[in-house]
Structure formats: structure tokens, C-alpha cells
PDB file of C-alpha atoms and ligand atoms in Angstrom:
ATOM      1  CA  MET P   1      -0.576 -17.896  11.113  1.00  0.00           C
ATOM      2  CA  PRO P   2      -3.258 -17.417   9.270  1.00  0.00           C
ATOM      3  CA  HIS P   3      -3.419 -16.486   5.085  1.00  0.00           C
ATOM      4  CA  ILE P   4      -4.095 -12.849   4.826  1.00  0.00           C
ATOM      5  CA  HIS P   5      -7.778 -11.692   4.472  1.00  0.00           C
ATOM      6  CA  SER P   6      -7.221  -7.812   3.920  1.00  0.00           C
ATOM      7  CA  VAL P   7      -4.639  -5.823   1.854  1.00  0.00           C
ATOM      8  CA  ALA P   8      -3.782  -2.249   1.546  1.00  0.00           C
ATOM      9  CA  VAL P   9      -2.139  -0.523  -1.541  1.00  0.00           C
ATOM     10  CA  PHE P  10      -0.543   2.647  -2.361  1.00  0.00           C
ATOM     11  CA  CYS P  11      -0.335   4.283  -5.315  1.00  0.00           C
ATOM     12  CA  GLY P  12      -0.504   7.231  -7.674  1.00  0.00           C
ATOM     13  CA  ALA P  13      -3.131  10.042  -7.149  1.00  0.00           C
ATOM     14  CA  SER P  14      -2.914  10.198 -11.013  1.00  0.00           C
ATOM     15  CA  LEU P  15      -2.517   7.750 -13.791  1.00  0.00           C
ATOM     16  CA  GLY P  16       1.113   8.395 -14.884  1.00  0.00           C
ATOM     17  CA  ALA P  17       2.668   8.370 -18.322  1.00  0.00           C
ATOM     18  CA  SER P  18       2.549   5.230 -19.649  1.00  0.00           C
ATOM     19  CA  PRO P  19      -0.634   3.099 -20.079  1.00  0.00           C
ATOM     20  CA  ALA P  20       0.732   0.239 -18.424  1.00  0.00           C
ATOM     21  CA  PHE P  21       0.313   1.819 -14.423  1.00  0.00           C
ATOM     22  CA  ARG P  22      -3.413   2.587 -15.176  1.00  0.00           C
ATOM     23  CA  THR P  23      -3.300  -1.666 -16.754  1.00  0.00           C
ATOM     24  CA  ALA P  24      -1.455  -2.390 -13.726  1.00  0.00           C
ATOM     25  CA  ALA P  25      -3.892  -0.928 -11.422  1.00  0.00           C
ATOM     26  CA  GLU P  26      -7.417  -2.230 -12.659  1.00  0.00           C
ATOM     27  CA  ALA P  27      -4.987  -6.017 -11.849  1.00  0.00           C
ATOM     28  CA  LEU P  28      -4.419  -5.253  -9.125  1.00  0.00           C
ATOM     29  CA  GLY P  29      -7.822  -4.383  -7.996  1.00  0.00           C
ATOM     30  CA  ARG P  30      -9.402  -6.503  -9.886  1.00  0.00           C
ATOM     31  CA  GLY P  31      -6.880  -9.533  -8.519  1.00  0.00           C
ATOM     32  CA  ILE P  32      -7.849  -8.669  -4.718  1.00  0.00           C
ATOM     33  CA  ALA P  33     -11.734  -8.557  -5.398  1.00  0.00           C
ATOM     34  CA  ARG P  34     -11.539 -12.012  -7.143  1.00  0.00           C
ATOM     35  CA  ALA P  35      -8.633 -13.484  -4.135  1.00  0.00           C
ATOM     36  CA  ARG P  36     -12.135 -12.161  -1.741  1.00  0.00           C
ATOM     37  CA  TRP P  37      -8.987  -9.983   0.198  1.00  0.00           C
ATOM     38  CA  ARG P  38     -10.507  -6.757   1.268  1.00  0.00           C
ATOM     39  CA  LEU P  39      -8.246  -3.518   0.087  1.00  0.00           C
ATOM     40  CA  VAL P  40      -7.923  -0.652   1.442  1.00  0.00           C
ATOM     41  CA  TYR P  41      -6.230   2.855  -0.219  1.00  0.00           C
ATOM     42  CA  GLY P  42      -6.481   6.438   0.236  1.00  0.00           C
ATOM     43  CA  GLY P  43      -9.977   6.469  -0.721  1.00  0.00           C
ATOM     44  CA  GLY P  44      -9.856   8.854  -3.658  1.00  0.00           C
ATOM     45  CA  GLN P  45     -11.422   8.266  -6.838  1.00  0.00           C
ATOM     46  CA  MET P  46      -8.339  10.604  -8.824  1.00  0.00           C
ATOM     47  CA  GLY P  47      -5.420   8.561 -11.220  1.00  0.00           C
ATOM     48  CA  LEU P  48      -4.329   4.989 -10.130  1.00  0.00           C
ATOM     49  CA  MET P  49      -6.610   4.614  -7.105  1.00  0.00           C
ATOM     50  CA  GLY P  50      -9.286   5.778  -8.595  1.00  0.00           C
ATOM     51  CA  VAL P  51      -8.881   3.137 -11.116  1.00  0.00           C
ATOM     52  CA  MET P  52      -7.640   0.282  -8.980  1.00  0.00           C
ATOM     53  CA  ALA P  53     -10.427   1.015  -6.586  1.00  0.00           C
ATOM     54  CA  ASN P  54     -13.269   0.823  -9.372  1.00  0.00           C
ATOM     55  CA  ALA P  55     -11.360  -2.895 -10.604  1.00  0.00           C
ATOM     56  CA  ALA P  56     -11.621  -3.684  -7.657  1.00  0.00           C
ATOM     57  CA  LEU P  57     -16.154  -2.790  -6.713  1.00  0.00           C
ATOM     58  CA  ALA P  58     -16.444  -3.878 -10.347  1.00  0.00           C
ATOM     59  CA  GLU P  59     -15.730  -7.316  -9.414  1.00  0.00           C
ATOM     60  CA  GLY P  60     -17.932  -7.601  -6.606  1.00  0.00           C
ATOM     61  CA  GLY P  61     -14.871  -6.498  -3.631  1.00  0.00           C
ATOM     62  CA  ALA P  62     -14.484  -5.313  -0.293  1.00  0.00           C
ATOM     63  CA  VAL P  63     -12.796  -1.889  -0.486  1.00  0.00           C
ATOM     64  CA  VAL P  64     -12.105   0.060   2.143  1.00  0.00           C
ATOM     65  CA  GLY P  65     -11.204   4.147   1.742  1.00  0.00           C
ATOM     66  CA  VAL P  66      -8.980   6.302   4.639  1.00  0.00           C
ATOM     67  CA  ILE P  67      -9.498   9.636   3.646  1.00  0.00           C
ATOM     68  CA  PRO P  68      -8.326  12.700   5.933  1.00  0.00           C
ATOM     69  CA  ASP P  69     -11.365  15.370   6.427  1.00  0.00           C
ATOM     70  CA  PHE P  70      -9.001  17.941   4.932  1.00  0.00           C
ATOM     71  CA  LEU P  71      -8.212  16.121   1.248  1.00  0.00           C
ATOM     72  CA  GLN P  72     -11.755  14.539   0.967  1.00  0.00           C
ATOM     73  CA  ARG P  73     -13.024  17.523  -1.365  1.00  0.00           C
ATOM     74  CA  GLN P  74      -9.236  18.220  -3.281  1.00  0.00           C
ATOM     75  CA  GLU P  75      -9.145  14.398  -3.745  1.00  0.00           C
ATOM     76  CA  VAL P  76     -12.571  13.495  -5.103  1.00  0.00           C
ATOM     77  CA  VAL P  77     -13.130  11.066  -2.572  1.00  0.00           C
ATOM     78  CA  HIS P  78     -14.514   8.191  -3.659  1.00  0.00           C
ATOM     79  CA  GLY P  79     -18.437   7.875  -3.603  1.00  0.00           C
ATOM     80  CA  GLU P  80     -19.221   4.906  -4.225  1.00  0.00           C
ATOM     81  CA  VAL P  81     -16.505   2.423  -1.710  1.00  0.00           C
ATOM     82  CA  SER P  82     -17.878  -0.471  -0.098  1.00  0.00           C
ATOM     83  CA  GLU P  83     -16.935   1.261   3.805  1.00  0.00           C
ATOM     84  CA  LEU P  84     -15.260   4.980   4.213  1.00  0.00           C
ATOM     85  CA  VAL P  85     -13.701   5.889   7.337  1.00  0.00           C
ATOM     86  CA  VAL P  86     -12.610   9.528   7.397  1.00  0.00           C
ATOM     87  CA  THR P  87     -10.020  10.699   9.278  1.00  0.00           C
ATOM     88  CA  ALA P  88      -8.966  14.056  11.069  1.00  0.00           C
ATOM     89  CA  SER P  89      -5.013  14.170   9.820  1.00  0.00           C
ATOM     90  CA  MET P  90      -2.613  12.752   6.909  1.00  0.00           C
ATOM     91  CA  HIS P  91      -1.277  10.920  10.342  1.00  0.00           C
ATOM     92  CA  SER P  92      -4.885   9.035  11.448  1.00  0.00           C
ATOM     93  CA  ARG P  93      -4.857   8.358   7.729  1.00  0.00           C
ATOM     94  CA  LYS P  94      -2.087   6.152   7.627  1.00  0.00           C
ATOM     95  CA  ARG P  95      -2.555   4.766  11.160  1.00  0.00           C
ATOM     96  CA  GLY P  96      -6.196   3.904   9.998  1.00  0.00           C
ATOM     97  CA  ILE P  97      -5.093   1.984   6.737  1.00  0.00           C
ATOM     98  CA  PHE P  98      -1.917   0.264   8.962  1.00  0.00           C
ATOM     99  CA  ASP P  99      -4.875  -0.844  11.255  1.00  0.00           C
ATOM    100  CA  ARG P 100      -7.048  -2.661   8.941  1.00  0.00           C
ATOM    101  CA  ALA P 101      -4.300  -3.948   6.427  1.00  0.00           C
ATOM    102  CA  ASP P 102      -2.383  -7.167   7.504  1.00  0.00           C
ATOM    103  CA  ALA P 103      -0.416  -7.154   4.254  1.00  0.00           C
ATOM    104  CA  PHE P 104       1.036  -3.810   2.083  1.00  0.00           C
ATOM    105  CA  VAL P 105       1.658  -2.907  -2.071  1.00  0.00           C
ATOM    106  CA  SER P 106       2.932  -0.301  -3.340  1.00  0.00           C
ATOM    107  CA  LEU P 107       2.144   0.581  -7.107  1.00  0.00           C
ATOM    108  CA  PRO P 108       4.262   3.360  -8.881  1.00  0.00           C
ATOM    109  CA  GLY P 109       2.597   6.377  -7.935  1.00  0.00           C
ATOM    110  CA  GLY P 110       4.200   9.412  -6.943  1.00  0.00           C
ATOM    111  CA  LEU P 111       5.536  11.521  -3.480  1.00  0.00           C
ATOM    112  CA  GLY P 112       3.020  10.600  -1.162  1.00  0.00           C
ATOM    113  CA  THR P 113       3.189   7.147  -2.362  1.00  0.00           C
ATOM    114  CA  LEU P 114       6.682   7.304  -2.287  1.00  0.00           C
ATOM    115  CA  ASP P 115       6.542   9.097   1.702  1.00  0.00           C
ATOM    116  CA  GLU P 116       3.480   6.081   2.521  1.00  0.00           C
ATOM    117  CA  THR P 117       5.822   3.078   1.143  1.00  0.00           C
ATOM    118  CA  ILE P 118       8.924   4.420   3.205  1.00  0.00           C
ATOM    119  CA  GLU P 119       6.888   5.058   6.388  1.00  0.00           C
ATOM    120  CA  ILE P 120       5.558   1.279   6.371  1.00  0.00           C
ATOM    121  CA  ILE P 121       9.729   0.372   5.648  1.00  0.00           C
ATOM    122  CA  THR P 122      10.601   2.235   8.400  1.00  0.00           C
ATOM    123  CA  TRP P 123       8.340   1.224  10.688  1.00  0.00           C
ATOM    124  CA  ARG P 124       9.021  -2.634   9.846  1.00  0.00           C
ATOM    125  CA  GLN P 125      12.809  -1.620  10.786  1.00  0.00           C
ATOM    126  CA  LEU P 126      11.908  -0.707  13.851  1.00  0.00           C
ATOM    127  CA  ARG P 127      10.103  -3.398  15.033  1.00  0.00           C
ATOM    128  CA  LEU P 128       6.924  -1.428  14.682  1.00  0.00           C
ATOM    129  CA  HIS P 129       5.156  -4.672  13.196  1.00  0.00           C
ATOM    130  CA  ASP P 130       5.896  -7.700  11.026  1.00  0.00           C
ATOM    131  CA  LYS P 131       3.563  -7.385   7.778  1.00  0.00           C
ATOM    132  CA  PRO P 132       5.066  -8.040   4.454  1.00  0.00           C
ATOM    133  CA  ILE P 133       5.546  -4.840   2.347  1.00  0.00           C
ATOM    134  CA  LEU P 134       5.551  -5.622  -1.223  1.00  0.00           C
ATOM    135  CA  LEU P 135       7.106  -3.447  -4.269  1.00  0.00           C
ATOM    136  CA  CYS P 136       5.000  -4.533  -7.395  1.00  0.00           C
ATOM    137  CA  ASN P 137       7.813  -3.127 -10.452  1.00  0.00           C
ATOM    138  CA  VAL P 138       5.490  -1.768 -13.039  1.00  0.00           C
ATOM    139  CA  MET P 139       8.314  -0.757 -15.963  1.00  0.00           C
ATOM    140  CA  GLY P 140      11.411   0.127 -13.637  1.00  0.00           C
ATOM    141  CA  SER P 141       9.208   2.303 -11.221  1.00  0.00           C
ATOM    142  CA  ALA P 142      10.968   0.458  -8.132  1.00  0.00           C
ATOM    143  CA  GLY P 143      13.987   0.512  -9.672  1.00  0.00           C
ATOM    144  CA  PRO P 144      14.767   4.375  -7.587  1.00  0.00           C
ATOM    145  CA  LEU P 145      13.105   3.218  -4.451  1.00  0.00           C
ATOM    146  CA  VAL P 146      15.621   0.086  -4.186  1.00  0.00           C
ATOM    147  CA  ALA P 147      18.394   1.573  -5.185  1.00  0.00           C
ATOM    148  CA  ALA P 148      18.017   4.739  -2.219  1.00  0.00           C
ATOM    149  CA  VAL P 149      18.169   1.454   0.118  1.00  0.00           C
ATOM    150  CA  GLU P 150      21.128   0.274  -1.415  1.00  0.00           C
ATOM    151  CA  GLN P 151      22.537   3.523  -1.545  1.00  0.00           C
ATOM    152  CA  ALA P 152      22.083   3.981   2.568  1.00  0.00           C
ATOM    153  CA  VAL P 153      23.219   0.429   2.544  1.00  0.00           C
ATOM    154  CA  ALA P 154      26.919   0.700   0.123  1.00  0.00           C
ATOM    155  CA  GLN P 155      27.379   4.338   2.834  1.00  0.00           C
ATOM    156  CA  GLY P 156      26.976   2.625   6.114  1.00  0.00           C
ATOM    157  CA  PHE P 157      23.999   3.884   6.687  1.00  0.00           C
ATOM    158  CA  ALA P 158      22.117   0.790   7.099  1.00  0.00           C
ATOM    159  CA  ARG P 159      22.576  -2.792   7.928  1.00  0.00           C
ATOM    160  CA  PRO P 160      22.029  -4.835   4.907  1.00  0.00           C
ATOM    161  CA  ALA P 161      19.585  -6.865   6.403  1.00  0.00           C
ATOM    162  CA  VAL P 162      17.068  -4.281   5.649  1.00  0.00           C
ATOM    163  CA  ARG P 163      16.662  -5.159   1.991  1.00  0.00           C
ATOM    164  CA  ASP P 164      14.734  -8.322   3.547  1.00  0.00           C
ATOM    165  CA  LEU P 165      12.030  -5.748   4.934  1.00  0.00           C
ATOM    166  CA  PHE P 166      10.398  -5.471   1.589  1.00  0.00           C
ATOM    167  CA  GLU P 167       9.981  -7.241  -1.096  1.00  0.00           C
ATOM    168  CA  VAL P 168       9.963  -6.940  -4.952  1.00  0.00           C
ATOM    169  CA  HIS P 169       7.870  -8.216  -7.351  1.00  0.00           C
ATOM    170  CA  GLU P 170       7.615  -7.927 -11.245  1.00  0.00           C
ATOM    171  CA  GLY P 171       4.171  -6.833 -12.177  1.00  0.00           C
ATOM    172  CA  VAL P 172       0.895  -7.855 -11.212  1.00  0.00           C
ATOM    173  CA  ALA P 173       0.463 -11.601 -11.736  1.00  0.00           C
ATOM    174  CA  ALA P 174       3.530 -11.759  -8.925  1.00  0.00           C
ATOM    175  CA  VAL P 175       2.301  -9.704  -6.331  1.00  0.00           C
ATOM    176  CA  LEU P 176      -1.330 -11.897  -6.477  1.00  0.00           C
ATOM    177  CA  ALA P 177      -0.021 -15.021  -6.338  1.00  0.00           C
ATOM    178  CA  ARG P 178       2.750 -13.607  -3.727  1.00  0.00           C
ATOM    179  CA  LEU P 179      -0.452 -12.466  -1.616  1.00  0.00           C
ATOM    180  CA  ALA P 180      -1.765 -16.043  -2.265  1.00  0.00           C
ATOM    181  CA  ALA P 181       1.368 -18.018  -0.633  1.00  0.00           C
ATOM    182  CA  LEU P 182       2.251 -15.673   2.182  1.00  0.00           C
ATOM    183  CA  HIS P 183       1.058 -16.882   5.605  1.00  0.00           C
ATOM    184  CA  ALA P 184       0.945 -13.889   7.713  1.00  0.00           C
ATOM    185  CA  PRO P 185       0.373 -11.212  11.091  1.00  0.00           C
ATOM    186  CA  ALA P 186      -3.470 -10.667  11.384  1.00  0.00           C
ATOM    187  CA  ALA P 187      -4.040  -7.284  11.179  1.00  0.00           C
ATOM    188  CA  GLY P 188      -3.872  -4.987  13.419  1.00  0.00           C
ATOM    189  CA  THR P 189      -2.346  -1.750  15.621  1.00  0.00           C
ATOM    190  CA  SER P 190       0.760  -0.949  16.548  1.00  0.00           C
ATOM    191  CA  GLU P 191       0.973   0.210  20.484  1.00  0.00           C
ATOM    192  CA  ARG P 192       4.307   2.372  19.901  1.00  0.00           C
ATOM    193  CA  LEU P 193       3.351   3.884  16.557  1.00  0.00           C
TER     194      LEU P 193
HETATM  195  P1  AMP I   1       1.027  10.761  -4.835  1.00  0.00           P
HETATM  196  O1  AMP I   1       2.154   9.408  -4.600  1.00  0.00           O
HETATM  197  O2  AMP I   1       1.314  11.955  -4.721  1.00  0.00           O
HETATM  198  O3  AMP I   1       0.498  10.592  -6.253  1.00  0.00           O
HETATM  199  O4  AMP I   1      -0.044  10.274  -3.594  1.00  0.00           O
HETATM  200  C1  AMP I   1      -0.813   9.510  -3.529  1.00  0.00           C
HETATM  201  C2  AMP I   1      -1.585   9.753  -1.678  1.00  0.00           C
HETATM  202  O5  AMP I   1      -0.819   9.944  -1.223  1.00  0.00           O
HETATM  203  C3  AMP I   1      -2.571  10.422  -2.088  1.00  0.00           C
HETATM  204  O6  AMP I   1      -3.556   9.726  -1.416  1.00  0.00           O
HETATM  205  C4  AMP I   1      -2.164  11.581  -1.460  1.00  0.00           C
HETATM  206  O7  AMP I   1      -3.680  12.582  -0.247  1.00  0.00           O
HETATM  207  C5  AMP I   1      -1.390  10.565  -0.178  1.00  0.00           C
HETATM  208  N1  AMP I   1      -0.096  11.825   0.413  1.00  0.00           N
HETATM  209  C6  AMP I   1       0.680  12.948  -0.095  1.00  0.00           C
HETATM  210  N2  AMP I   1       1.340  13.232   0.731  1.00  0.00           N
HETATM  211  C7  AMP I   1       1.737  12.672   1.437  1.00  0.00           C
HETATM  212  C8  AMP I   1       1.741  12.855   2.554  1.00  0.00           C
HETATM  213  N3  AMP I   1       4.027  13.416   2.601  1.00  0.00           N
HETATM  214  N4  AMP I   1       2.212  11.156   3.458  1.00  0.00           N
HETATM  215  C9  AMP I   1       1.430  10.677   3.462  1.00  0.00           C
HETATM  216  N5  AMP I   1       0.693  10.243   2.309  1.00  0.00           N
HETATM  217  C10 AMP I   1       0.586  11.457   1.207  1.00  0.00           C
END
């Protein structure tokens, strides 16, 4: 299998309470661009999303933003991405991000980030895709999601094998190193999403 070419990142449309989150978003955007991977994300210029996209663009990276029409104004669409894809709905946005990526990284964020991260994991649980999913732990940010999965396993609602659907890495450098080592299925659609 080939190395990855395109990385989708889910992250907050806010900056969060600690400067460590901003630092992580900058480092990830920069690292993705330097590795010559294409960055795919939600297309906004707010919060960690904007910080990450700007860092990638500053390194001359290719950045694709996928944003639903109704959110264009609300989330202040990023005006300088390499490619902006405007979708009709949130569902087609998620689909658009999915189709263009061959690996996913989840940075700290709010409910939107949680939703996107859980959904991409559940799609893998349903065998709708086999693309790698990396949670980037920044100051314990991945803890609650991992705890929720562990609780589901402990209570008999999920098989222990669900732990293998995603990886948790400590900080951005570890995530970038893992991405570089990955051999992933090529970006592409799944008929059954
Ligand atoms: P947040 O993590 O809440 O700051 O949101 C990060 C990104 O997720 C933003 O681009 C939001 O538009 C998006 N988002 C928010 N709610 C949802 C949702 N229910 N489903 C998918 N994406 C969402």
C-alpha cells in the first residue's frame, strides 16, 4: 500500500483555554505542509482550524477547506485556502472531507470535533472504510473520549477490538512520525456511507 498523501484534521473552531492547543494546531499544520501532504479540514478561519490552516499555507502547503453553505458566514470561511469546496449540508461536508483524506487526525476541540471524531471511528467499526484515525493527545484532551470507549467495552456495549479502530499519540511530533510511517488505503469514497 502507498504512503499517505492527504490528511484530514478535525479540530476546534475556538482556540481553547490553553496556549498549548494553539501551539499544537500550528505545529500540525506546519508539519503536514512540510511533509508535502495535503491538508483537508472544515474550511473555517476561526480558532484552531484557522491557526492550523494558516500554518500550513505559510509553509506553501496545499490546503482544502470543505464547508457547508450555511456555515460560510458563521464560521468565517478562510479566504486563502488552495481549494474551497462548498457543500449543501453538514452531511455532504463530512462526506467531502472523508472522500479527500487517506488518514484522519483529531486535535482538541468542542462538540463538532467530538462528533466528527466519533463518527469517523464508527464508520470504521461498520467496516465502511479502513483509513487510519489518530487522536492527538494535548494536555489530556483525548482522555474523555478514550474513557467513553473503555466504558462502552466494560459495560458490554462494544467489543474490545474497538480499541484498534483508532490510535492515541502523545503530542504533534508523535502524530507526524506515525503519519510518515503509515501505509494507508488510497483516499476514496465508500459506497455505503
Ligand atoms: P467545534 O469542535 O465545536 O469547535 O467544531 C469544530 C468544527 O466541527 C466546526 O467546523 C463545526 O462546524 C463542526 N461541527 C459542529 N457541529 C457539528 C456536527 N454536529 N457535525 C459535524 N460537524 C460539526
